[in-house]
mmCIF file of C-alpha atoms in Angstrom:
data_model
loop_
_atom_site.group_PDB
_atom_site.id
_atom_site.type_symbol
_atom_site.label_atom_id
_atom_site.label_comp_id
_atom_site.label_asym_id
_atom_site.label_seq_id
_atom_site.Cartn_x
_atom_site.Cartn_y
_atom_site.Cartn_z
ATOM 1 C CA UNK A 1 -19.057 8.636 2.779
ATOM 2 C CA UNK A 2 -17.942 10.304 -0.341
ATOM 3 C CA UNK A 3 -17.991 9.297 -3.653
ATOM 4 C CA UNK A 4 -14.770 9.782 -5.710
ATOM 5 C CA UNK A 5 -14.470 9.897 -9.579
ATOM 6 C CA UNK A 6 -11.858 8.077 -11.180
ATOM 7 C CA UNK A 7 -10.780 7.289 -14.641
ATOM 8 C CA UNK A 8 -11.052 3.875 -15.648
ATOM 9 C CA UNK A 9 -7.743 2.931 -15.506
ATOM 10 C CA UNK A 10 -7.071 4.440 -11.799
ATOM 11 C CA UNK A 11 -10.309 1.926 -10.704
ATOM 12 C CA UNK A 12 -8.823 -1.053 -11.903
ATOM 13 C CA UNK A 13 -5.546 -0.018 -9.969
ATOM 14 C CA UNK A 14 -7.997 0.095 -6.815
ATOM 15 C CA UNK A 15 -9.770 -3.187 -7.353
ATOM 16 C CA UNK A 16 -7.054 -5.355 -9.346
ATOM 17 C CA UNK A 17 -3.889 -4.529 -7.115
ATOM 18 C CA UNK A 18 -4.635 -1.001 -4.669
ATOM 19 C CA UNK A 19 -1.080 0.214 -5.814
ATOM 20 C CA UNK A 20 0.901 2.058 -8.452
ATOM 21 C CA UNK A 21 0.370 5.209 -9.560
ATOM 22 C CA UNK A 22 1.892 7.277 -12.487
ATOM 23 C CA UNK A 23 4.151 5.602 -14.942
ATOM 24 C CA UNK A 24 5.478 9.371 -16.650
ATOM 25 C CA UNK A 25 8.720 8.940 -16.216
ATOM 26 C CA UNK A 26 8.895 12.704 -16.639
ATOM 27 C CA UNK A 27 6.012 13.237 -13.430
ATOM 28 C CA UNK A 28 8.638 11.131 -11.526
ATOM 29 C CA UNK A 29 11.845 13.358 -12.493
ATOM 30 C CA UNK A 30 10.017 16.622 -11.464
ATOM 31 C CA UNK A 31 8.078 14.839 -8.292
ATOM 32 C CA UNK A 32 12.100 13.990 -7.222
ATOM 33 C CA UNK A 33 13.070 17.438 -7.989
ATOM 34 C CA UNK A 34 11.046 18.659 -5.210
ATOM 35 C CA UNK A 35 10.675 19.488 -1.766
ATOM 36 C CA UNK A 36 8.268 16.841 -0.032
ATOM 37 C CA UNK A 37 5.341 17.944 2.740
ATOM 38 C CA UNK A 38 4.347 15.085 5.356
ATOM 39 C CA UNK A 39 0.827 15.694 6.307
ATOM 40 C CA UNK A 40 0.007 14.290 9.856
ATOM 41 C CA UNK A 41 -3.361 13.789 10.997
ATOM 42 C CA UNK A 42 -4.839 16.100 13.434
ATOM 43 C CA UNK A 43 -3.682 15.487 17.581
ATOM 44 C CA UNK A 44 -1.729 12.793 18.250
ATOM 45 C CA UNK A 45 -2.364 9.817 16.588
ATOM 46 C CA UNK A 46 -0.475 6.376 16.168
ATOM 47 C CA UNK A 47 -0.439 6.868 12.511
ATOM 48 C CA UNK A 48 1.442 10.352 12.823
ATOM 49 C CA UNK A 49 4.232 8.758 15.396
ATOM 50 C CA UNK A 50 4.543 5.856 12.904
ATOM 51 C CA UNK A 51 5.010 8.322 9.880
ATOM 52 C CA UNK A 52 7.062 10.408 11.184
ATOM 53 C CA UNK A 53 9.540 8.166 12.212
ATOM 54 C CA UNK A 54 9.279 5.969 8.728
ATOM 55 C CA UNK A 55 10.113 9.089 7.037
ATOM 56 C CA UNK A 56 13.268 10.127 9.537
ATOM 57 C CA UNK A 57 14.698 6.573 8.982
ATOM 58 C CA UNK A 58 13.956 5.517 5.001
ATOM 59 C CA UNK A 59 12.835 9.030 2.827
ATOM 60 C CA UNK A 60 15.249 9.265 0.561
ATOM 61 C CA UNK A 61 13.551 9.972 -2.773
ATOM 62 C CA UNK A 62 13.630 14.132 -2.262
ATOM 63 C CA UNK A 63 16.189 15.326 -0.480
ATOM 64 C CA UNK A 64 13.922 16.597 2.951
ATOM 65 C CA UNK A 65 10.873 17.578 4.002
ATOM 66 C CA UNK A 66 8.514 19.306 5.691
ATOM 67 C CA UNK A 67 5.557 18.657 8.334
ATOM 68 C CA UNK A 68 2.213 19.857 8.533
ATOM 69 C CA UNK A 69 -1.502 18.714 9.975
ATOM 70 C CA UNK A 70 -4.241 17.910 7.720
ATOM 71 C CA UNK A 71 -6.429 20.550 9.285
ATOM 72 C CA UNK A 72 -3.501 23.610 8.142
ATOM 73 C CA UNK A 73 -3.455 21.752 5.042
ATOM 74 C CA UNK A 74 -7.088 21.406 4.006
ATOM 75 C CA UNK A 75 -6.735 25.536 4.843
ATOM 76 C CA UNK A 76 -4.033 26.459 2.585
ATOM 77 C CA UNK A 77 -3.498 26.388 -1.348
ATOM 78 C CA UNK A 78 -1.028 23.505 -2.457
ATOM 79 C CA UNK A 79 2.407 24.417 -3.935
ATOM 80 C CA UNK A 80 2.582 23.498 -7.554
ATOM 81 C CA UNK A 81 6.850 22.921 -6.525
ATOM 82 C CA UNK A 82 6.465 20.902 -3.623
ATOM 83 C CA UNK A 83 4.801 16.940 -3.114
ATOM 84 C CA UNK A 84 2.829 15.860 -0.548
ATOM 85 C CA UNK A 85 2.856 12.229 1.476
ATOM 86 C CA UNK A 86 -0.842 12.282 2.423
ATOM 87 C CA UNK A 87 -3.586 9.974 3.434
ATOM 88 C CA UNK A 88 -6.456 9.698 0.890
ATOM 89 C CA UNK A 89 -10.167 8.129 0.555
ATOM 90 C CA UNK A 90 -11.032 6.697 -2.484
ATOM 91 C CA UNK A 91 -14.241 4.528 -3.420
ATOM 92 C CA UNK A 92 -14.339 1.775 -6.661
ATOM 93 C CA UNK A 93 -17.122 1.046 -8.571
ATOM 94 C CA UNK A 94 -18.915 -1.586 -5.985
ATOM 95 C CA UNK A 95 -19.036 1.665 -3.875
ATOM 96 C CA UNK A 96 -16.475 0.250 -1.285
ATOM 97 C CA UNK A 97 -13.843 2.728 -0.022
ATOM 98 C CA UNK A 98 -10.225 2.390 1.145
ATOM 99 C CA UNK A 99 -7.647 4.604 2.398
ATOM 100 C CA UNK A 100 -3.881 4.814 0.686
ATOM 101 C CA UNK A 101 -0.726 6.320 1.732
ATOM 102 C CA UNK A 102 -0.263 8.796 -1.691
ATOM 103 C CA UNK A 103 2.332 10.956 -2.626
ATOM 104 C CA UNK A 104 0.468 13.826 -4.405
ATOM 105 C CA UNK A 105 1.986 16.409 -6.805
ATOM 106 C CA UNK A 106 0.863 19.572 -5.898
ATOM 107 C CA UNK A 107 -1.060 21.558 -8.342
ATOM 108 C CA UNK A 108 -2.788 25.537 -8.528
ATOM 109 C CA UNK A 109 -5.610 25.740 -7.654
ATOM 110 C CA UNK A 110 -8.490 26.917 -9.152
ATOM 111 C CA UNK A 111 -10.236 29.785 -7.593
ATOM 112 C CA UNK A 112 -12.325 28.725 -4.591
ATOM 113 C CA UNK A 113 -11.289 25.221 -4.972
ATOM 114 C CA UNK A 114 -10.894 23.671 -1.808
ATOM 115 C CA UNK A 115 -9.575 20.004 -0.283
ATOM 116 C CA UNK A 116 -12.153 17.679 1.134
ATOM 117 C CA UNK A 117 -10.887 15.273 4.174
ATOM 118 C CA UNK A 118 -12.921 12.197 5.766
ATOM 119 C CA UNK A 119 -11.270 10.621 8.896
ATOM 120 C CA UNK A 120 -8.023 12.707 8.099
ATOM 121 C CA UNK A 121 -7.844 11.484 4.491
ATOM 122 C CA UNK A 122 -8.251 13.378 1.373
ATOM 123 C CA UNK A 123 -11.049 12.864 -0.687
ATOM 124 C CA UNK A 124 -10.907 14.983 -3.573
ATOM 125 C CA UNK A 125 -6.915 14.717 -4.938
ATOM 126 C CA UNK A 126 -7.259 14.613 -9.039
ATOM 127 C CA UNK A 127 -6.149 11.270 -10.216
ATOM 128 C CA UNK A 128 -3.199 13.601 -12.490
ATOM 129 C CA UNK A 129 -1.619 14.294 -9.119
ATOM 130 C CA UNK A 130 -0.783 10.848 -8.027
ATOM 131 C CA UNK A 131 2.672 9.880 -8.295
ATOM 132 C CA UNK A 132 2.376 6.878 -6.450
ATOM 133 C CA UNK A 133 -0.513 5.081 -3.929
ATOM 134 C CA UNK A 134 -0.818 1.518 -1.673
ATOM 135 C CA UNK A 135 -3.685 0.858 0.005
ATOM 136 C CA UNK A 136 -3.071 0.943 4.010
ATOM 137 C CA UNK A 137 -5.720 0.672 6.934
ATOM 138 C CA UNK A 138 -4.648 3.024 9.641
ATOM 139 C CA UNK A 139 -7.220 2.410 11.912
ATOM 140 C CA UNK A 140 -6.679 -1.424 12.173
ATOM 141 C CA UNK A 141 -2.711 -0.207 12.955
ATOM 142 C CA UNK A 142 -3.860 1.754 15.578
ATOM 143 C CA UNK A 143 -5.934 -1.139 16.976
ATOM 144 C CA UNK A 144 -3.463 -4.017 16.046
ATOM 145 C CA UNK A 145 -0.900 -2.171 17.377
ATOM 146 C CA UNK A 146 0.620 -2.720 13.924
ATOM 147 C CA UNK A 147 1.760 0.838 12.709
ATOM 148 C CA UNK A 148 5.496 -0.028 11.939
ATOM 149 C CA UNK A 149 3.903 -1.193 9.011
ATOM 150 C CA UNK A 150 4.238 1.761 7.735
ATOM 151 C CA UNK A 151 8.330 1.709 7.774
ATOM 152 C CA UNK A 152 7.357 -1.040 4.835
ATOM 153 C CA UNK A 153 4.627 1.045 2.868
ATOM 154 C CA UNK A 154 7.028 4.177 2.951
ATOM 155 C CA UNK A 155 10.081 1.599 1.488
ATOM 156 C CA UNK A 156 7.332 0.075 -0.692
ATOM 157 C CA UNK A 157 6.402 3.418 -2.353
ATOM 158 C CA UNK A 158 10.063 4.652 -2.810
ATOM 159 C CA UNK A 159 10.439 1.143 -4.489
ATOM 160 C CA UNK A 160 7.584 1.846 -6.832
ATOM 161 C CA UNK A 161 9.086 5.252 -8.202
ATOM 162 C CA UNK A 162 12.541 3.949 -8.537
ATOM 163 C CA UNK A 163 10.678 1.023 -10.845
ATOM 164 C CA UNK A 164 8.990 3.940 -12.984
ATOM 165 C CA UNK A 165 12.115 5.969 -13.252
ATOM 166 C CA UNK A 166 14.332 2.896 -14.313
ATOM 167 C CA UNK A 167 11.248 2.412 -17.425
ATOM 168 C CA UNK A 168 10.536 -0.851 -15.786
ATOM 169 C CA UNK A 169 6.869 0.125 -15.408
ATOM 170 C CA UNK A 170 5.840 1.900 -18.547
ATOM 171 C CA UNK A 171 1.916 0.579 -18.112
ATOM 172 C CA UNK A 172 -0.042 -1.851 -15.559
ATOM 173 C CA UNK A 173 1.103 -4.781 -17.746
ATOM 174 C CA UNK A 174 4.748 -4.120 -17.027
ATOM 175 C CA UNK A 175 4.533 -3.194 -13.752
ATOM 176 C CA UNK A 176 1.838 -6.601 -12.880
ATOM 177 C CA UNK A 177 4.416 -8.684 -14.622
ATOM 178 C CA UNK A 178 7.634 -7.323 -12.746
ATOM 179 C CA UNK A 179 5.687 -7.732 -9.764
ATOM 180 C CA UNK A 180 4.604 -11.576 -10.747
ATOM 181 C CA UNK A 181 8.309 -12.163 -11.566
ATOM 182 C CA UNK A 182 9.373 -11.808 -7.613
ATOM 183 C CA UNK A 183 6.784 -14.106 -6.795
ATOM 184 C CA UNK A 184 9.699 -17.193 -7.044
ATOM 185 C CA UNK A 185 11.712 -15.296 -4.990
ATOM 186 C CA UNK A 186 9.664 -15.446 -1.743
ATOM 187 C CA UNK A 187 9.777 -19.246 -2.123
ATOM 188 C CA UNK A 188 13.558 -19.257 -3.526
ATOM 189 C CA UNK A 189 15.534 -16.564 -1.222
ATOM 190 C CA UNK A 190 13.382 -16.021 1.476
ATOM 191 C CA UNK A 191 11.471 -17.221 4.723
ATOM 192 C CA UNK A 192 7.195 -16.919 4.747
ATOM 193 C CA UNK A 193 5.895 -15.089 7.639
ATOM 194 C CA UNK A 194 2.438 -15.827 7.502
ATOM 195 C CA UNK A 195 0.357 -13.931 10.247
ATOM 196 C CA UNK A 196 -2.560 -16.189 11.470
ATOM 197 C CA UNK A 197 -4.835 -13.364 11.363
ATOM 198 C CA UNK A 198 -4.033 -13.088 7.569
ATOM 199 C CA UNK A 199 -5.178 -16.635 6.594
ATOM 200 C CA UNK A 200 -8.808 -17.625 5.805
ATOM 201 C CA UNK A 201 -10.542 -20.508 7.629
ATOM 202 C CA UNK A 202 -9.892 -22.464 5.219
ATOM 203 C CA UNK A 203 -5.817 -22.818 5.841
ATOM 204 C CA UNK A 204 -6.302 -22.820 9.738
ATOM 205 C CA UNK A 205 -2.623 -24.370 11.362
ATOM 206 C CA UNK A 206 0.853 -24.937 9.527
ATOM 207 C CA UNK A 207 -0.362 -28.458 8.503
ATOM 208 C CA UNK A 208 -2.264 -27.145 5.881
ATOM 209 C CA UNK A 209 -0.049 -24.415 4.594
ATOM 210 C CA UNK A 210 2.877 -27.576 4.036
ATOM 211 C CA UNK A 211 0.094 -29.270 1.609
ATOM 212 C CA UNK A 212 0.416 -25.760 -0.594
ATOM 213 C CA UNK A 213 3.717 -24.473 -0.193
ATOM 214 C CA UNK A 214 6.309 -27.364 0.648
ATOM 215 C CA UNK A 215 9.009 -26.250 -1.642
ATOM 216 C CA UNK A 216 9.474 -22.774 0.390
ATOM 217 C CA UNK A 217 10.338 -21.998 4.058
ATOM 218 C CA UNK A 218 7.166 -20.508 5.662
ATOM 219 C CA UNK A 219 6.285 -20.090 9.461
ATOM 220 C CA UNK A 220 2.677 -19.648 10.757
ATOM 221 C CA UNK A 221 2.591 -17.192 13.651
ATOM 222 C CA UNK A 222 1.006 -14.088 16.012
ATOM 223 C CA UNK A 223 0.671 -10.700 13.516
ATOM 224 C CA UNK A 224 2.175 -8.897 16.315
ATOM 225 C CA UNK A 225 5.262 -11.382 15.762
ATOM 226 C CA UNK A 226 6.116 -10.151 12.038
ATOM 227 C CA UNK A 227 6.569 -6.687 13.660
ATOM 228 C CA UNK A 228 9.570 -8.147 14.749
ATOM 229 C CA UNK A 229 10.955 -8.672 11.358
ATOM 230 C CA UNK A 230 10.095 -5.173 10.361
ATOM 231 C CA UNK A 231 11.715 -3.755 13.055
ATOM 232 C CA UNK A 232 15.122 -5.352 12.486
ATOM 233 C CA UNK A 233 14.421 -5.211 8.581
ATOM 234 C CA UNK A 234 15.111 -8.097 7.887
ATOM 235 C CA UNK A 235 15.743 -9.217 4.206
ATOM 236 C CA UNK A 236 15.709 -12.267 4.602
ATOM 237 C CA UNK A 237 12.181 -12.163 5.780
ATOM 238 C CA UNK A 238 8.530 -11.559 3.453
ATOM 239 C CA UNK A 239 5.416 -10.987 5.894
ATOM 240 C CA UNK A 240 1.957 -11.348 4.781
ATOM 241 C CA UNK A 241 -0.218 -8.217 4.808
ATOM 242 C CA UNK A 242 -4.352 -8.198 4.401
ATOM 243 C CA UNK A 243 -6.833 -5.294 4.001
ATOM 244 C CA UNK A 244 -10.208 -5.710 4.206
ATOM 245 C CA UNK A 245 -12.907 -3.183 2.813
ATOM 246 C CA UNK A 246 -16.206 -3.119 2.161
ATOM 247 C CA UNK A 247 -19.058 -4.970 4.575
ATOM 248 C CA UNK A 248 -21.811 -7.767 3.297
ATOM 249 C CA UNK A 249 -21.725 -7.634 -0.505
ATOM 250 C CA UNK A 250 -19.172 -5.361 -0.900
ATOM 251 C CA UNK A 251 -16.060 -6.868 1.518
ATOM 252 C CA UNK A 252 -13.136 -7.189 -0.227
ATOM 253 C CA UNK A 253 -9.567 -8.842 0.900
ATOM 254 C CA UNK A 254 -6.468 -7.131 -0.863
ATOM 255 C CA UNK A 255 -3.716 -9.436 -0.001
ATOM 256 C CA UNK A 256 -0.050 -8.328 -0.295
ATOM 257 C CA UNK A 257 3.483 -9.554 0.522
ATOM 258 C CA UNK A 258 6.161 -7.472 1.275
ATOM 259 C CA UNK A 259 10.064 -7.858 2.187
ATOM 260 C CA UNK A 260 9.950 -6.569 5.660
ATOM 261 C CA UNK A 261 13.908 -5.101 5.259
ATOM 262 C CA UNK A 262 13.331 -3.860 2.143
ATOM 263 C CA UNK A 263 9.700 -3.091 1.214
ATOM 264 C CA UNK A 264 9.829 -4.389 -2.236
ATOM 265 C CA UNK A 265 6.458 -6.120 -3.193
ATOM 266 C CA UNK A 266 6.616 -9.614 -4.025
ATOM 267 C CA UNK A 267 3.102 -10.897 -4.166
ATOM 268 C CA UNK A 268 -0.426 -9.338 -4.767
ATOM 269 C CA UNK A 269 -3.857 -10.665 -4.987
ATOM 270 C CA UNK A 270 -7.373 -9.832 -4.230
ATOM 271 C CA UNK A 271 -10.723 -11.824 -3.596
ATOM 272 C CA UNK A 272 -14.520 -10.975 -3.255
ATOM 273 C CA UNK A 273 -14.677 -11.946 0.754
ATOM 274 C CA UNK A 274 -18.681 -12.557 0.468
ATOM 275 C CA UNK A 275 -20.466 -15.147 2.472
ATOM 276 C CA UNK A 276 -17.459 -15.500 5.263
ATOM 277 C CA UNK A 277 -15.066 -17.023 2.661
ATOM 278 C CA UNK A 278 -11.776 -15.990 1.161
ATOM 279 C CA UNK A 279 -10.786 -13.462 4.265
ATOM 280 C CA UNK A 280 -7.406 -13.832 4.213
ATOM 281 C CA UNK A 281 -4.634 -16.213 1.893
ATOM 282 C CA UNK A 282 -5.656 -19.362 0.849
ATOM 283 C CA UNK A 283 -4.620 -22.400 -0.853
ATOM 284 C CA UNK A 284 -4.322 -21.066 -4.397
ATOM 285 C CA UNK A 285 -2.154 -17.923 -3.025
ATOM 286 C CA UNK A 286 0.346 -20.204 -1.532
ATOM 287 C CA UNK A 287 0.210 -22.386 -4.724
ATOM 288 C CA UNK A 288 1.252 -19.483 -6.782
ATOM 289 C CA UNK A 289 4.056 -18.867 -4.844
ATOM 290 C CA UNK A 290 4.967 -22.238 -4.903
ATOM 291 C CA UNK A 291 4.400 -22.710 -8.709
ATOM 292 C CA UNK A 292 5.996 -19.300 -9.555
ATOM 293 C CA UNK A 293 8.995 -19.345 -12.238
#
């Protein structure tokens, strides 16, 4: 594993929320000016079919794009005009790592200055060249057979920039508290999906999600059922969404929920998972739903 440098300011992104990004409402302008490059993983790969046809269906913040492997890319300089939808590797302070879906400005590279990759993820993107990251785990996709989640995280990320570029999010603080403010609007507008796989022991059946969030509509089902939602993008709909990183000391739950029609972000926490407890939503995540105003 490699270790990755950040600013301050980028780590607490990681370990408060894993999302955002720049808030230079300028970096956004010229990143929208541009010509975007999709870089695939190399072979075939759940993760690149996924992409691929995210990006056909809902990229819309440049006007097209391009395709290329990580291998070609890791061999050729990037294009200070052009952006790039990658996968990266980062690591926070605790010395746990995640991967993100990033959109990258591309930059000129110094002489003999090369990209790094782990597991088809770049490792060594400057923190200046991040327009916008969410944390993602392709590898449980592939084995969850989950990857249309990535129709939502390519929505999610378009959602993000639009925020920036309307001076919505100026700073963390603005952008935590627009986030917090849609909160009431999972419990007002919209139905729960809650993915059983998502909970933690400690909210095991329906019974006990009604004790913490009996003013909203939620249903407690399969994971594999709130693909179903996604695929029909369904507005009407928020699904629960968990990564897990770290092992032992280190595990981590990032906990997320997104509108599966229209990718927005509506709620976002994150718990130490040490000792077997807090792996998933519990009580106090439905409470703040159900308390939001």
């Amino acid at each position: 594993m490699r270790t990755l440098l950040l600013p301050f300011s980028i780590l607490l992104a990681f370990t408060a929320t894993a999302q955002y990004g720049s808030f230079d409402k300028k970096a956004i302008a010229t990143a929208k000016a541009s010509s975007t490059v999709l870089v695939l993983d190399a072979g075939d790969s759940p993760y690149n079919r996924a992409i691929m046809d995210a990006m056909k269906s809902h990229w819309k913040f440049t006007s097209g794009y391009d395709v290329i492997n990580v291998n070609d890319m890791a061999l050729q300089p990037m294009d200070p005009t052009k952006t790039y939808l990658m996968k990266t590797w980062k690591v926070d302070p605790a010395k746990f790592g995640a991967f993100f879906l990033t959109l990258v400005q591309g930059w000129k590279q110094k002489k003999g200055e090369t990209l790094q990759t782990q597991e088809n993820a770049f490792t060594t993107i400057p923190v200046a060249q991040e327009i916008a990251f969410i944390m993602i785990d392709p590898n449980a996709m592939a084995a969850d057979n989950t990857s249309l989640l990535l129709n939502v995280y390519v929505k999610n990320i378009q959602d993000y920039l639009a925020q920036v570029e309307a001076g919505k999010f100026t700073d963390k603080s603005t952008a935590d508290r627009f986030y917090a403010s849609r909160n009431r609007l999972v419990r007002d507008n919209h139905e729960l999906w809650l993915a059983k796989e998502h909970m933690d022991k400690s909210v095991p059946d329906a019974a006990t999600v009604k004790t913490s969030y009996a003013k909203g509509t939620a249903q407690l089902m399969a994971k594999s059922q709130l693909m179903t939602a996604v695929e029909a993008q369904n507005k009407g709909v928020c699904i629960t969404d968990v990564v897990m990183t770290g092992e032992h000391k280190t595990r981590h739950c990032f906990k997320r929920v997104f509108n599966s029609g229209s990718g927005e972000l509506m709620y976002i926490a994150d718990d130490a998972a040490i000792f077997g407890k807090k792996e998933g939503f519990i009580a106090e995540d439905l409470l703040a739903i159900e308390r939001s105003r």
